Short mmCIF file of C-alpha atoms in Angstrom, two decimals:
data_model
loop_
_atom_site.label_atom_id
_atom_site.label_comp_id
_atom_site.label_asym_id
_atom_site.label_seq_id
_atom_site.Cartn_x
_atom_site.Cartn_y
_atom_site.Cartn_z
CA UNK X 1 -2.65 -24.45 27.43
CA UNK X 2 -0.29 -22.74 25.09
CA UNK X 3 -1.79 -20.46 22.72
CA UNK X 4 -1.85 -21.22 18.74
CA UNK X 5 0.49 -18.67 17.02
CA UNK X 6 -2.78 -16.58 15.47
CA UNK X 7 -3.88 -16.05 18.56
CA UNK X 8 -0.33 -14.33 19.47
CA UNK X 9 -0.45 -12.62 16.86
CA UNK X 10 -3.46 -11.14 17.45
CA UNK X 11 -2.61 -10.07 20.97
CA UNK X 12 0.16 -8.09 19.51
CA UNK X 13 -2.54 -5.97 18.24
CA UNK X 14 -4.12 -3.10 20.55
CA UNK X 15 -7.33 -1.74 20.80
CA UNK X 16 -6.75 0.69 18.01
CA UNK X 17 -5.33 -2.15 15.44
CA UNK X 18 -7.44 -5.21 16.61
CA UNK X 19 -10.67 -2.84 15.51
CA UNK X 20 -8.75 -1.31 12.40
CA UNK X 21 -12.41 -2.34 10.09
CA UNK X 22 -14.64 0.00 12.37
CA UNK X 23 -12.43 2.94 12.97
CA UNK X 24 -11.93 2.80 8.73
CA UNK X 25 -15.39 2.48 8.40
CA UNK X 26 -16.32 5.64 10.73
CA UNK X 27 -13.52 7.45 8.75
CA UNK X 28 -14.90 6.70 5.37
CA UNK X 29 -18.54 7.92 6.90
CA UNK X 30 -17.07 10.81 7.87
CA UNK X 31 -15.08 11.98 5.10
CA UNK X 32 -18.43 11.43 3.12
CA UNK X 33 -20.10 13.32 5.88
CA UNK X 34 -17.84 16.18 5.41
CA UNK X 35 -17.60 16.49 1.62
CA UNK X 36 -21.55 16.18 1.26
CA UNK X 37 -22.37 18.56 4.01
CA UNK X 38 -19.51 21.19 4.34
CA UNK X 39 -19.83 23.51 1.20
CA UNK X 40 -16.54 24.10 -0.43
CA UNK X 41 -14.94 21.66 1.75
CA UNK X 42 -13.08 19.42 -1.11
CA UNK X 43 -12.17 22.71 -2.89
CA UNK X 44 -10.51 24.04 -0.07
CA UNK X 45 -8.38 20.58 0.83
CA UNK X 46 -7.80 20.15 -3.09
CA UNK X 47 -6.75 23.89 -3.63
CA UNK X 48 -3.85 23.57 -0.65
CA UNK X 49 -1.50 22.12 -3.25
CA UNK X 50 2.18 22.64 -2.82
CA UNK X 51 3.76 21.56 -6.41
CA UNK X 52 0.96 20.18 -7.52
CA UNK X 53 0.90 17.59 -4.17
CA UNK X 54 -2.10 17.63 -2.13
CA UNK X 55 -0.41 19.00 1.49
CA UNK X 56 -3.55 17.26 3.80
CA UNK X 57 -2.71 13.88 2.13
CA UNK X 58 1.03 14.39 2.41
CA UNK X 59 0.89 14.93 5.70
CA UNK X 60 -1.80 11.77 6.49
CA UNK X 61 0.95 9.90 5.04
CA UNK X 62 4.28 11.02 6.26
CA UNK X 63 2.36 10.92 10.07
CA UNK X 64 1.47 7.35 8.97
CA UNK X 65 4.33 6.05 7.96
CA UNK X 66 7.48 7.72 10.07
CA UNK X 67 6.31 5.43 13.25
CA UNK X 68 6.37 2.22 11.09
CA UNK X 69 9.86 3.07 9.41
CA UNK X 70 11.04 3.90 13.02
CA UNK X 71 10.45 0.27 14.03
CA UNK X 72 12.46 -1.22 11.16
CA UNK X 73 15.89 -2.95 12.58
CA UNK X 74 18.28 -1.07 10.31
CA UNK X 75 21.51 -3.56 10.96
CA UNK X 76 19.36 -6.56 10.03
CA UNK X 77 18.44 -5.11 6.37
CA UNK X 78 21.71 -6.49 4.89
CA UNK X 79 20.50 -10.27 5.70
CA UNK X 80 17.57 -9.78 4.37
CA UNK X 81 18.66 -8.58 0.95
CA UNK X 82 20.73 -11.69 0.66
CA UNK X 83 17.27 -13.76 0.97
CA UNK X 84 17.57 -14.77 -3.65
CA UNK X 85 14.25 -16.54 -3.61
CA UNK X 86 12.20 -14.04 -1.87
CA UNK X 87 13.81 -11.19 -3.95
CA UNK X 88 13.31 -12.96 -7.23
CA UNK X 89 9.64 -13.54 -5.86
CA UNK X 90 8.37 -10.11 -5.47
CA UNK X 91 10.14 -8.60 -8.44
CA UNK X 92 8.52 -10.70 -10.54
CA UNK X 93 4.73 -10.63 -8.71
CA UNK X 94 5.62 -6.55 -9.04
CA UNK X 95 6.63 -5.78 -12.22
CA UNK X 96 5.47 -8.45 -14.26
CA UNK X 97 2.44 -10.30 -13.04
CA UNK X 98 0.75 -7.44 -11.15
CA UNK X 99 0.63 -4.81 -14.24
CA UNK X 100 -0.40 -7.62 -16.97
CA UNK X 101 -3.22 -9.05 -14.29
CA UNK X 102 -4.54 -5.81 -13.67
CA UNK X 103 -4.29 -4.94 -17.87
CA UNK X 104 -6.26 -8.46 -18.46
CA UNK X 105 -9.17 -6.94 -15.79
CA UNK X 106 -9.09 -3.57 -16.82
CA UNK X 107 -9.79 -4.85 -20.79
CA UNK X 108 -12.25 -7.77 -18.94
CA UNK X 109 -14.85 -5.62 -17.09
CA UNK X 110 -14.45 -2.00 -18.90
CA UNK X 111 -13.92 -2.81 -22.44
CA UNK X 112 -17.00 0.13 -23.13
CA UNK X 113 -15.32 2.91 -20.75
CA UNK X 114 -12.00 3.67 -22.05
CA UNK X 115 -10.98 6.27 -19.30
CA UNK X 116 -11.94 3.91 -16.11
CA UNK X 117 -9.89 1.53 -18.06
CA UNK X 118 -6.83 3.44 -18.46
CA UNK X 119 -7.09 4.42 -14.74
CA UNK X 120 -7.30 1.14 -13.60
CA UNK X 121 -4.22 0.03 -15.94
CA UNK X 122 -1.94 3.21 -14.16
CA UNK X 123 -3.07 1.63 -10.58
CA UNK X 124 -1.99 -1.58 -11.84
CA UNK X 125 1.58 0.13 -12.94
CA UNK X 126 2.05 2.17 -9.07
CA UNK X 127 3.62 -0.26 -7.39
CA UNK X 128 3.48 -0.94 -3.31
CA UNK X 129 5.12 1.91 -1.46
CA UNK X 130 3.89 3.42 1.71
CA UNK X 131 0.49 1.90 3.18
CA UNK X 132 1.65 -1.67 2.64
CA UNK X 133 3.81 -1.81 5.50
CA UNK X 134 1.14 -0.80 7.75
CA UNK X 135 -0.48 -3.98 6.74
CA UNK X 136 2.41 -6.03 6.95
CA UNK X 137 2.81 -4.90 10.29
CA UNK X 138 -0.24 -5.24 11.30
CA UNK X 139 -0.66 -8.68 10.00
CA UNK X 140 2.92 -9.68 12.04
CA UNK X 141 5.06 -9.91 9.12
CA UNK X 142 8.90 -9.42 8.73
CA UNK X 143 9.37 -5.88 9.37
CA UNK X 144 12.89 -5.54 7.69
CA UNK X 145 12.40 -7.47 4.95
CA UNK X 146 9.29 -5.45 3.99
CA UNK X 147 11.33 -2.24 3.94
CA UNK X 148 13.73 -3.85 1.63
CA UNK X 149 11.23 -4.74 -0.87
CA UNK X 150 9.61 -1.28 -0.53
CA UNK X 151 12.97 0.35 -0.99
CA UNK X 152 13.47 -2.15 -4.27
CA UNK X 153 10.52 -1.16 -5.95
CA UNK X 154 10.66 2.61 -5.00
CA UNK X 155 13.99 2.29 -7.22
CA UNK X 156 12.24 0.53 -10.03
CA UNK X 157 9.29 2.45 -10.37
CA UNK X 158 11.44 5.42 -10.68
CA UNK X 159 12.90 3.67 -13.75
CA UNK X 160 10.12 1.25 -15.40
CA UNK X 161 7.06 3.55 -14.64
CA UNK X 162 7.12 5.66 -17.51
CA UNK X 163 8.52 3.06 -19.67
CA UNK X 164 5.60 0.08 -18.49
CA UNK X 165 2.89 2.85 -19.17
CA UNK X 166 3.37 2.86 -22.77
CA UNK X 167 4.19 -0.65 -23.31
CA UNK X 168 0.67 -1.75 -21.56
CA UNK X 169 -1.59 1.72 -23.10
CA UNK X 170 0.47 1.74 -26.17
CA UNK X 171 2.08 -1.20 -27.55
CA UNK X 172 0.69 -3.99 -25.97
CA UNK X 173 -2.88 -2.80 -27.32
CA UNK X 174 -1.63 -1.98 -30.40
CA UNK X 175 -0.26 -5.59 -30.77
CA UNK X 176 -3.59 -6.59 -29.54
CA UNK X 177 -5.79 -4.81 -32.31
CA UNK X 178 -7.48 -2.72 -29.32
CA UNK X 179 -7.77 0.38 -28.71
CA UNK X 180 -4.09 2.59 -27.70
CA UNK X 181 -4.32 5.63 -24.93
CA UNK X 182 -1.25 7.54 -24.39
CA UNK X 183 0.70 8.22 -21.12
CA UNK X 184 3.20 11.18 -20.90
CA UNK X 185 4.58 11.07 -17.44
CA UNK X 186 8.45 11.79 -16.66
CA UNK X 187 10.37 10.37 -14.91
CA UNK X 188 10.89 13.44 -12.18
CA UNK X 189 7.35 13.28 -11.62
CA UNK X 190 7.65 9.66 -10.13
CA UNK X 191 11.16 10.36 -8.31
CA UNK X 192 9.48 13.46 -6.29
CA UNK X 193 6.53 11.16 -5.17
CA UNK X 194 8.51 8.37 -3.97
CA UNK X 195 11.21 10.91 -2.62
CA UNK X 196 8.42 12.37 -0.34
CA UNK X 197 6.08 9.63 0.37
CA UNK X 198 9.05 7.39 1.29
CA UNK X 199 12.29 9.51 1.21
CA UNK X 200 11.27 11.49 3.89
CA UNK X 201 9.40 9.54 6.54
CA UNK X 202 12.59 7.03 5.84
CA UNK X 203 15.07 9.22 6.53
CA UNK X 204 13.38 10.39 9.93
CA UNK X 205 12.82 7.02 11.05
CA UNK X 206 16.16 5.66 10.31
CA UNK X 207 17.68 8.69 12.46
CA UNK X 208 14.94 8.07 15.33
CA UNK X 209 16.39 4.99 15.39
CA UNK X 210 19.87 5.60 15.48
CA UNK X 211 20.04 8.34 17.24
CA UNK X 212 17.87 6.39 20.02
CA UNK X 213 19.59 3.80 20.50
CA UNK X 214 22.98 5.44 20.71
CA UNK X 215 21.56 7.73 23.44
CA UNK X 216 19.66 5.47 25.54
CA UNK X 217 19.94 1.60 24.06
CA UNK X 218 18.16 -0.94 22.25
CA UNK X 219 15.53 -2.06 25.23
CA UNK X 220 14.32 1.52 25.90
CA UNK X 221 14.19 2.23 22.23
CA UNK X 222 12.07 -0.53 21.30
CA UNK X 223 10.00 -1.15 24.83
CA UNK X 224 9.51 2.88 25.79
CA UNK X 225 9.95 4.83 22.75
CA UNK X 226 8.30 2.37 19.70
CA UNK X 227 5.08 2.55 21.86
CA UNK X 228 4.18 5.64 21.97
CA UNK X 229 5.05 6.52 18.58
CA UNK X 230 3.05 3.46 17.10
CA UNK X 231 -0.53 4.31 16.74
CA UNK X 232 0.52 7.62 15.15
CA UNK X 233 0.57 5.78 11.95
CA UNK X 234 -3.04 4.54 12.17
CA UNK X 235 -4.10 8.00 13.31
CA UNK X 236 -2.20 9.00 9.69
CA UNK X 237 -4.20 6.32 8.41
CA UNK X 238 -7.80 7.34 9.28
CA UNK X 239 -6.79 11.08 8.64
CA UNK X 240 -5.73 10.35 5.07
CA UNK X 241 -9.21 8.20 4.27
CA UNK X 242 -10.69 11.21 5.77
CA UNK X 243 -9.71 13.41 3.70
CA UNK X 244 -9.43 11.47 0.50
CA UNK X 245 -13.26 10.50 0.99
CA UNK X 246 -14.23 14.06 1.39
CA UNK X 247 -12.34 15.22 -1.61
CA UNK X 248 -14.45 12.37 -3.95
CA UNK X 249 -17.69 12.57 -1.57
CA UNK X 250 -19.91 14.14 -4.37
CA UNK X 251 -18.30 11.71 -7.33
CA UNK X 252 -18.29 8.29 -5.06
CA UNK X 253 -22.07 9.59 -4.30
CA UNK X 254 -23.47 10.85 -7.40
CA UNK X 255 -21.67 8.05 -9.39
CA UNK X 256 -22.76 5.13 -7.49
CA UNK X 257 -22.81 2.83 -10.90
CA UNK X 258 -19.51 3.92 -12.12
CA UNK X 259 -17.83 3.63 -8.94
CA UNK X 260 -19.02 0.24 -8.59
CA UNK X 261 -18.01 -0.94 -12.16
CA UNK X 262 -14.40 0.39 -11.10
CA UNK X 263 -14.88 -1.40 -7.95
CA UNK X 264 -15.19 -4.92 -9.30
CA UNK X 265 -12.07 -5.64 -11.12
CA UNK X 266 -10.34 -3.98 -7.99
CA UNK X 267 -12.03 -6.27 -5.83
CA UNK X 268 -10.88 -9.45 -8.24
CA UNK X 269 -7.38 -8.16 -8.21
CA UNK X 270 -6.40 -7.63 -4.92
CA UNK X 271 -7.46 -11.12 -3.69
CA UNK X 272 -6.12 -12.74 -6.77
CA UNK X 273 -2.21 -10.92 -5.91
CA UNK X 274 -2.73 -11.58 -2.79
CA UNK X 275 -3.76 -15.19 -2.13
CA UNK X 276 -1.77 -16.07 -5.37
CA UNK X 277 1.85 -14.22 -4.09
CA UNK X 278 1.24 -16.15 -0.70
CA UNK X 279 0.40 -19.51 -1.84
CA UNK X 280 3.86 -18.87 -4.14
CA UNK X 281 6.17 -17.55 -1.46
CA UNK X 282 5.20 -20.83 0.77
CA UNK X 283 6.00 -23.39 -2.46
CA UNK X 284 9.17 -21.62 -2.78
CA UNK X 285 9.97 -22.18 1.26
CA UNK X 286 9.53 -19.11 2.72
CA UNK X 287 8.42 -19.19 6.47
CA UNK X 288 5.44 -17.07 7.31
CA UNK X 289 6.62 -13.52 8.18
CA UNK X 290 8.81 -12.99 5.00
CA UNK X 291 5.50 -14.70 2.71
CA UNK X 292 3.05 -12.61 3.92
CA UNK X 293 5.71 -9.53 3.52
CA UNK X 294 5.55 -10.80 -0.36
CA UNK X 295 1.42 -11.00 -0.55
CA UNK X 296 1.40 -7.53 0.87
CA UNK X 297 3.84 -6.12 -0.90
CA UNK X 298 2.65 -7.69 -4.18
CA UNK X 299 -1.28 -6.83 -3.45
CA UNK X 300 -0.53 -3.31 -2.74
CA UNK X 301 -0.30 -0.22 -4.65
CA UNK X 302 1.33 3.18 -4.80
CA UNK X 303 -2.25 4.88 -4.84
CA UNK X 304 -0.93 8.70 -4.47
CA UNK X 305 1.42 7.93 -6.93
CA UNK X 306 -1.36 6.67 -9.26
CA UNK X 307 -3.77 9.31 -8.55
CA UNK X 308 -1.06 12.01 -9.35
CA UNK X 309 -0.18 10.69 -12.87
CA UNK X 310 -4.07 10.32 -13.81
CA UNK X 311 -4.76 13.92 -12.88
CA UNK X 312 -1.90 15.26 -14.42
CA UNK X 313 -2.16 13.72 -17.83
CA UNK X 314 -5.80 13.84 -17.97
CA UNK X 315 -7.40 16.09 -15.22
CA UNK X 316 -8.74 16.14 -11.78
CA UNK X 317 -12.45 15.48 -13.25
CA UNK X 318 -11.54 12.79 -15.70
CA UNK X 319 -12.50 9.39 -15.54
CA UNK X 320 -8.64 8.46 -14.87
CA UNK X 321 -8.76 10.02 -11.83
CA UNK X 322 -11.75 9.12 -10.66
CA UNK X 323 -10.80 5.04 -10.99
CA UNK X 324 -7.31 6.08 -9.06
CA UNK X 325 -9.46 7.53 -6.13
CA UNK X 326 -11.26 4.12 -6.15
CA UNK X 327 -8.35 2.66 -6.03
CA UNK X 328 -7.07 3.20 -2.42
CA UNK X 329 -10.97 3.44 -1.44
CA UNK X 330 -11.59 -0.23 -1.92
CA UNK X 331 -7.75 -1.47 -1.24
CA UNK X 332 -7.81 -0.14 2.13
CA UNK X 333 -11.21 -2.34 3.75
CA UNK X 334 -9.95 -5.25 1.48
CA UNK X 335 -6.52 -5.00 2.62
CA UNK X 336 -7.17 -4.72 6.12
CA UNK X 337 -9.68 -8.09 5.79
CA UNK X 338 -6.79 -9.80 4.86
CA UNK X 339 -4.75 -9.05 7.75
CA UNK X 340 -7.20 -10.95 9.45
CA UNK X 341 -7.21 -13.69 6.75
CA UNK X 342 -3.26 -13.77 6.95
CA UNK X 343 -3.11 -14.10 10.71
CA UNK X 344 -5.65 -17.38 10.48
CA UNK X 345 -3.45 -18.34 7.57
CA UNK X 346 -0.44 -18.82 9.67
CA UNK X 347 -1.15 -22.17 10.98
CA UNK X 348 -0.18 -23.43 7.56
CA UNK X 349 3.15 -22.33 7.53
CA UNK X 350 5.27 -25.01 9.33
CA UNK X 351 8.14 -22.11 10.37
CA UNK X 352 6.52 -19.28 11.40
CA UNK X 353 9.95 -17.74 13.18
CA UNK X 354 12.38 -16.90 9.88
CA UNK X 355 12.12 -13.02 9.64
CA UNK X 356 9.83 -11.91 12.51
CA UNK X 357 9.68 -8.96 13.54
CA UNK X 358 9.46 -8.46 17.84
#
């Protein structure tokens, strides 16, 4: 009996992916665990700063993503850039749709709590970078085109970041007769984030690449060395949830209500980007790897990024920076169910080769 392609899929995963939910669910436990019981443990992690960067988070995420870069084809990038429609696609789910949806749910369910608000609205503005290409991964999409898109956006948050945040807290408000909040972020601050978060872990995997396969070929590269470098980035994973839920223990626990008001519009967002960018990408023609690249791509967000420009411009105990540490807090579980939800999806894409990753 040949097997249905979800069921492929799903035995690319290992143990460690295929049971992604429970391993992030005893890593959110136990960064609670820790921040609750361990006195002084999320001063400690949130006083080892370097520039203002939180070093245990840096490092979850450079160890996460320098195994999934490493995997990414670097001779087959140039094809994929050449792909119009999908381009076209995800610029405009990025920078247009995703910022005004998440501006619409931000004013829907907090119109009484200004600061949640105007964190929610800078989450909506960080666009994908990072995590999302562990879910594409995960959920078998097209490996090089993801990078691509990743790169794109890196680019263009560098540029429209500063410039979307005061159209959507300033201007659009203002036009609106509600209420305006100011954003004074520059444009370095944005460059250094994406320069580490991506920059580096790029840069190492392209070389671990190259280097590779000069020295030993494409087969070993990709059957010996890929291997035991992939579940490094899940181990990244759990240790940045770790350590981000031990940081916000006391806050996610003492502020059950609040946390839960953020929650909701988060919630309503991520499925709407995400089910709405996929249904898109297959009415434009796109097979299944390179449309589910979109969703995720679309759905996600640059959460570091976010979290950095809400506690610079108003404070590590503001309310801004409280709804950008629920961000990645509820778009990690969500994210991961629709891995799942993508990988039963596939049966209704009628190519599911175009783009796919080995």
């Amino acid at each position: 009996m040949t097997a249905t392609p979800q069921a492929e899929a799903e035995r690319r995963l290992g143990t460690l992916d295929r049971y992604l939910p429970v391993w992030i669910g005893l890593a959110m436990m136990a960064g609670l665990l820790v921040g609750r019981s361990v006195p002084g443990v999320a001063d400690a992690l949130d006083a080892v700063t370097v520039g203002g960067i939180s070093v245990p988070i840096a490092l979850g995420l450079l160890v996460m993503m320098y195994p999934v870069l490493a995997k990414v084809r670097y001779d087959e990038v140039g094809h994929v850039a050449r792909d119009r429609r999908m381009m076209a696609l995800s610029l405009g789910l990025n920078w247009v749709i995703g910022p005004a949806l998440m501006f619409a749910l931000a004013w829907l369910f907090l119109p009484d709590l200004p600061e949640y608000r105007t964190g929610l609205i800078i989450v909506g503005l960080a666009r994908c970078i990072a995590m999302v290409i562990i879910w594409n991964d995960l959920a078998c999409g097209d490996r090089e085109a993801a990078a691509v898109l990743v790169a794109v956006n890196s680019v263009f948050q560098v540029v429209a970041f500063a410039g979307l945040g005061w159209f959507y807290l300033d201007v659009l408000p203002g036009w609106l007769g509600l209420s305006t909040t100011g954003l004074d972020v520059s444009a370095w601050e944005i460059a250094r984030s994406v320069l580490i978060f991506l920059g580096v872990p790029l840069a190492a995997g392209y070389l671990t690449r190259r280097i590779g396969e000069a020295r030993r070929g494409r087969s070993w590269y990709e059957r010996e060395l890929l291997p035991r470098l992939g579940p490094w980035a899940l181990y990244g994973l759990l240790f940045t949830i770790v350590v981000l839920f031990a940081l916000q223990g006391e806050t996610i626990t003492s502020q059950p209500f609040d946390v839960a008001r953020i929650a909701l519009p988060l919630v309503v967002y991520f499925a709407l980007m995400w089910a709405g960018s996929l249904a898109l990408a297959r009415a434009v023609g796109l097979g299944y790897p390179r449309a589910t690249t979109v969703a995720f791509t679309a759905a996600g967000n640059n959460f570091e990024l976010a979290i950095a420009v809400a506690i610079g411009v108003f404070g590590v105990t503001s309310g801004q920076a409280l709804a950008g540490v629920v961000g990645p807090l509820i778009e990690v579980p969500i994210l991961v169910g629709l891995v799942y939800v993508s990988l039963w999806a596939r049966r209704w894409f009628p190519d599911t080769t175009e783009g796919a990753s080995p």
